[in-house]
Short mmCIF file of N, CA and C and ligand atoms in Angstrom, two decimals:
data_model
loop_
_atom_site.label_atom_id
_atom_site.label_comp_id
_atom_site.label_asym_id
_atom_site.label_seq_id
_atom_site.Cartn_x
_atom_site.Cartn_y
_atom_site.Cartn_z
N MET A 1 -46.73 27.58 26.24
CA MET A 1 -47.09 27.37 27.30
C MET A 1 -46.27 28.35 28.08
N SER A 2 -46.67 29.00 29.46
CA SER A 2 -46.01 29.61 30.11
C SER A 2 -44.54 29.16 30.66
N GLU A 3 -43.68 29.95 30.69
CA GLU A 3 -42.23 29.92 31.14
C GLU A 3 -42.55 29.30 32.91
N LEU A 4 -41.58 28.55 33.14
CA LEU A 4 -41.69 27.66 34.42
C LEU A 4 -40.47 28.46 35.19
N LYS A 5 -41.06 28.36 36.18
CA LYS A 5 -40.12 28.81 37.72
C LYS A 5 -39.20 27.50 37.61
N LYS A 6 -38.06 27.91 38.65
CA LYS A 6 -37.12 26.75 39.16
C LYS A 6 -38.14 25.69 39.99
N CYS A 7 -37.70 24.61 40.25
CA CYS A 7 -38.21 23.87 41.20
C CYS A 7 -38.07 24.59 42.59
N PRO A 8 -38.91 24.61 43.48
CA PRO A 8 -39.06 25.24 44.42
C PRO A 8 -38.46 24.40 45.72
N PHE A 9 -38.57 22.94 45.45
CA PHE A 9 -37.85 22.07 46.55
C PHE A 9 -36.34 21.69 46.27
N CYS A 10 -35.62 21.78 45.21
CA CYS A 10 -34.44 21.04 44.91
C CYS A 10 -33.58 22.51 43.99
N ASN A 11 -34.29 23.38 43.63
CA ASN A 11 -33.76 24.55 43.13
C ASN A 11 -33.18 24.07 41.59
N GLU A 12 -33.77 23.26 41.00
CA GLU A 12 -33.48 22.69 39.89
C GLU A 12 -33.96 23.56 38.73
N GLU A 13 -33.31 23.86 37.52
CA GLU A 13 -33.56 24.90 36.37
C GLU A 13 -34.73 23.99 35.85
N ALA A 14 -35.76 24.93 35.03
CA ALA A 14 -37.03 24.81 34.63
C ALA A 14 -36.61 23.56 33.57
N GLU A 15 -35.13 23.24 33.02
CA GLU A 15 -35.16 22.23 31.66
C GLU A 15 -35.47 20.83 32.30
N SER A 16 -35.49 20.65 33.60
CA SER A 16 -35.84 19.10 34.14
C SER A 16 -37.31 19.20 34.71
N LEU A 17 -37.74 20.16 34.32
CA LEU A 17 -39.49 19.88 34.61
C LEU A 17 -39.93 19.70 33.57
N ILE A 18 -40.98 18.62 33.84
CA ILE A 18 -42.06 18.06 32.46
C ILE A 18 -43.31 18.29 33.16
N CYS A 19 -44.24 18.43 31.83
CA CYS A 19 -45.66 18.64 32.33
C CYS A 19 -46.45 17.22 31.56
N THR A 20 -46.89 16.55 32.54
CA THR A 20 -47.69 15.37 32.44
C THR A 20 -49.01 15.96 31.99
N CYS A 21 -49.68 14.90 31.31
CA CYS A 21 -51.47 14.96 31.03
C CYS A 21 -51.74 13.82 31.07
N ARG A 22 -52.68 13.81 31.69
CA ARG A 22 -53.48 12.26 31.61
C ARG A 22 -55.07 12.67 31.25
N THR A 23 -55.69 11.74 30.66
CA THR A 23 -56.80 11.92 30.14
C THR A 23 -58.12 11.32 31.40
N LYS A 24 -59.12 11.95 31.64
CA LYS A 24 -59.68 11.34 32.88
C LYS A 24 -61.25 11.71 32.41
N GLN A 25 -62.08 11.05 33.05
CA GLN A 25 -63.44 11.21 32.75
C GLN A 25 -63.97 11.74 34.20
N ASN A 26 -65.12 12.60 33.76
CA ASN A 26 -65.38 13.26 35.20
C ASN A 26 -67.07 12.48 35.78
N SER A 27 -67.22 12.81 36.46
CA SER A 27 -68.69 12.38 37.29
C SER A 27 -69.85 12.27 35.79
N GLU A 28 -69.64 13.49 35.31
CA GLU A 28 -70.49 13.48 34.03
C GLU A 28 -70.07 12.65 32.80
N GLY A 29 -69.41 11.80 32.96
CA GLY A 29 -68.77 11.33 31.43
C GLY A 29 -68.27 11.85 30.68
N MET A 30 -67.51 13.43 31.15
CA MET A 30 -67.06 14.02 30.08
C MET A 30 -65.29 14.01 30.30
N THR A 31 -64.81 13.93 29.17
CA THR A 31 -63.41 13.50 28.85
C THR A 31 -63.08 14.78 29.46
N ILE A 32 -61.78 14.83 30.39
CA ILE A 32 -61.16 15.77 30.61
C ILE A 32 -59.72 15.87 30.86
N ILE A 33 -58.79 16.86 30.81
CA ILE A 33 -57.08 16.55 31.01
C ILE A 33 -56.81 16.88 32.23
N ALA A 34 -56.12 16.24 33.07
CA ALA A 34 -55.31 16.51 34.30
C ALA A 34 -54.24 16.61 33.79
N SER A 35 -53.42 17.77 34.20
CA SER A 35 -52.02 17.79 33.86
C SER A 35 -51.20 18.59 35.36
N SER A 36 -50.02 18.31 35.34
CA SER A 36 -49.22 18.81 36.55
C SER A 36 -47.97 18.97 35.99
N ILE A 37 -47.24 19.84 36.63
CA ILE A 37 -45.96 19.93 36.33
C ILE A 37 -45.03 18.74 37.34
N GLU A 38 -44.12 18.34 36.86
CA GLU A 38 -43.15 17.30 37.42
C GLU A 38 -41.62 17.48 37.20
N CYS A 39 -41.02 17.74 38.58
CA CYS A 39 -39.39 17.47 38.52
C CYS A 39 -38.70 16.09 38.31
N LEU A 40 -37.97 16.41 37.32
CA LEU A 40 -37.30 15.02 37.09
C LEU A 40 -35.79 14.85 37.91
N ASN A 41 -35.41 16.22 38.75
CA ASN A 41 -34.49 15.81 39.72
C ASN A 41 -34.96 15.34 40.99
N CYS A 42 -35.88 15.79 41.77
CA CYS A 42 -36.55 15.54 42.99
C CYS A 42 -37.79 14.56 43.15
N GLY A 43 -38.53 14.75 41.86
CA GLY A 43 -39.32 13.71 41.85
C GLY A 43 -40.69 14.41 42.30
N ALA A 44 -40.61 15.94 42.68
CA ALA A 44 -41.94 16.85 43.14
C ALA A 44 -42.71 16.99 41.94
N SER A 45 -44.04 16.91 42.69
CA SER A 45 -44.76 17.35 41.12
C SER A 45 -45.73 18.62 41.87
N GLY A 46 -46.26 19.19 40.75
CA GLY A 46 -46.85 20.47 41.35
C GLY A 46 -48.51 19.95 41.29
N PRO A 47 -49.52 20.80 42.00
CA PRO A 47 -51.02 20.52 41.97
C PRO A 47 -51.40 20.22 40.87
N GLN A 48 -52.24 19.47 40.72
CA GLN A 48 -53.16 18.81 39.36
C GLN A 48 -53.88 20.10 38.80
N ALA A 49 -54.04 20.38 37.76
CA ALA A 49 -54.74 21.46 36.87
C ALA A 49 -55.72 20.31 36.15
N TYR A 50 -57.35 20.77 36.07
CA TYR A 50 -57.74 19.89 35.30
C TYR A 50 -58.78 21.18 34.29
N ALA A 51 -58.63 20.62 32.73
CA ALA A 51 -59.40 21.51 31.77
C ALA A 51 -59.99 20.60 30.81
N ILE A 52 -60.88 21.21 30.08
CA ILE A 52 -61.30 20.19 29.10
C ILE A 52 -60.44 20.11 27.69
N ASP A 53 -59.17 20.57 27.61
CA ASP A 53 -58.42 20.38 26.57
C ASP A 53 -57.02 20.79 26.96
N GLU A 54 -55.91 19.82 26.22
CA GLU A 54 -54.68 19.96 26.82
C GLU A 54 -53.96 21.15 26.89
N VAL A 55 -54.10 22.14 25.87
CA VAL A 55 -53.53 23.44 25.86
C VAL A 55 -54.24 24.29 27.45
N SER A 56 -55.37 24.18 27.52
CA SER A 56 -55.53 24.87 28.95
C SER A 56 -55.13 24.23 30.28
N ALA A 57 -55.27 22.89 30.06
CA ALA A 57 -54.62 22.27 31.26
C ALA A 57 -53.13 22.43 31.53
N ARG A 58 -52.25 22.47 30.15
CA ARG A 58 -50.92 22.68 30.64
C ARG A 58 -50.93 24.23 31.11
N GLU A 59 -51.49 25.08 30.68
CA GLU A 59 -51.51 26.28 31.07
C GLU A 59 -51.57 26.86 32.61
N ASP A 60 -52.62 25.80 32.84
CA ASP A 60 -52.79 25.80 34.33
C ASP A 60 -52.17 25.42 35.08
N ALA A 61 -51.60 24.07 34.62
CA ALA A 61 -50.78 23.36 35.66
C ALA A 61 -49.40 24.22 35.91
N ALA A 62 -48.97 24.94 34.67
CA ALA A 62 -47.66 25.78 34.89
C ALA A 62 -48.09 26.86 35.76
N TYR A 63 -49.21 27.72 35.88
CA TYR A 63 -49.72 28.56 36.55
C TYR A 63 -49.65 28.45 37.95
N THR A 64 -50.12 26.95 38.03
CA THR A 64 -50.34 26.65 39.69
C THR A 64 -48.58 26.55 40.21
N TRP A 65 -48.04 25.81 39.69
CA TRP A 65 -46.30 25.54 39.50
C TRP A 65 -45.82 26.84 40.28
N ASN A 66 -45.97 27.92 39.07
CA ASN A 66 -45.17 29.16 39.33
C ASN A 66 -45.73 29.83 40.53
N ASP A 67 -47.02 29.77 41.03
CA ASP A 67 -47.79 30.36 41.81
C ASP A 67 -47.24 29.88 43.21
N ARG A 68 -47.07 28.35 43.42
CA ARG A 68 -46.44 27.76 44.55
C ARG A 68 -44.98 28.02 44.94
N GLY A 69 -44.65 28.23 43.72
CA GLY A 69 -42.84 28.43 43.78
C GLY A 69 -42.53 29.85 44.06
N GLY A 70 -43.33 30.46 43.53
CA GLY A 70 -43.24 32.20 43.67
C GLY A 70 -42.91 32.69 45.18
N SER A 71 -43.02 34.25 45.45
CA SER A 71 -42.66 34.75 46.47
C SER A 71 -44.25 34.81 47.24
N SER A 72 -44.08 34.53 48.55
CA SER A 72 -45.26 34.59 49.10
C SER A 72 -45.72 35.61 50.01
N ASN A 73 -45.09 36.77 49.59
CA ASN A 73 -45.18 38.30 50.05
C ASN A 73 -46.71 38.84 49.35
N GLU A 74 -47.34 38.35 48.72
CA GLU A 74 -48.18 39.05 48.24
C GLU A 74 -49.71 39.20 48.83
ZN1 ZN B 1 -36.93 19.40 42.27
#
């Protein structure tokens, strides 16, 4: 998994961040994985990412977390 940035809300180091995965079914009855990064320190969670396999879902969740926590000067 990609390295996670610090929590943008409480500035907690990445060791306190966990990646949660839930199995869901989409409207076509296909099993998908919903994954998001959560901060154990302040309870914040990143946007959910959806993918058909857990590895991709975790990667996407990490990506969106880092994207939000990063600089906004792009
Ligand atoms: Zn936090």
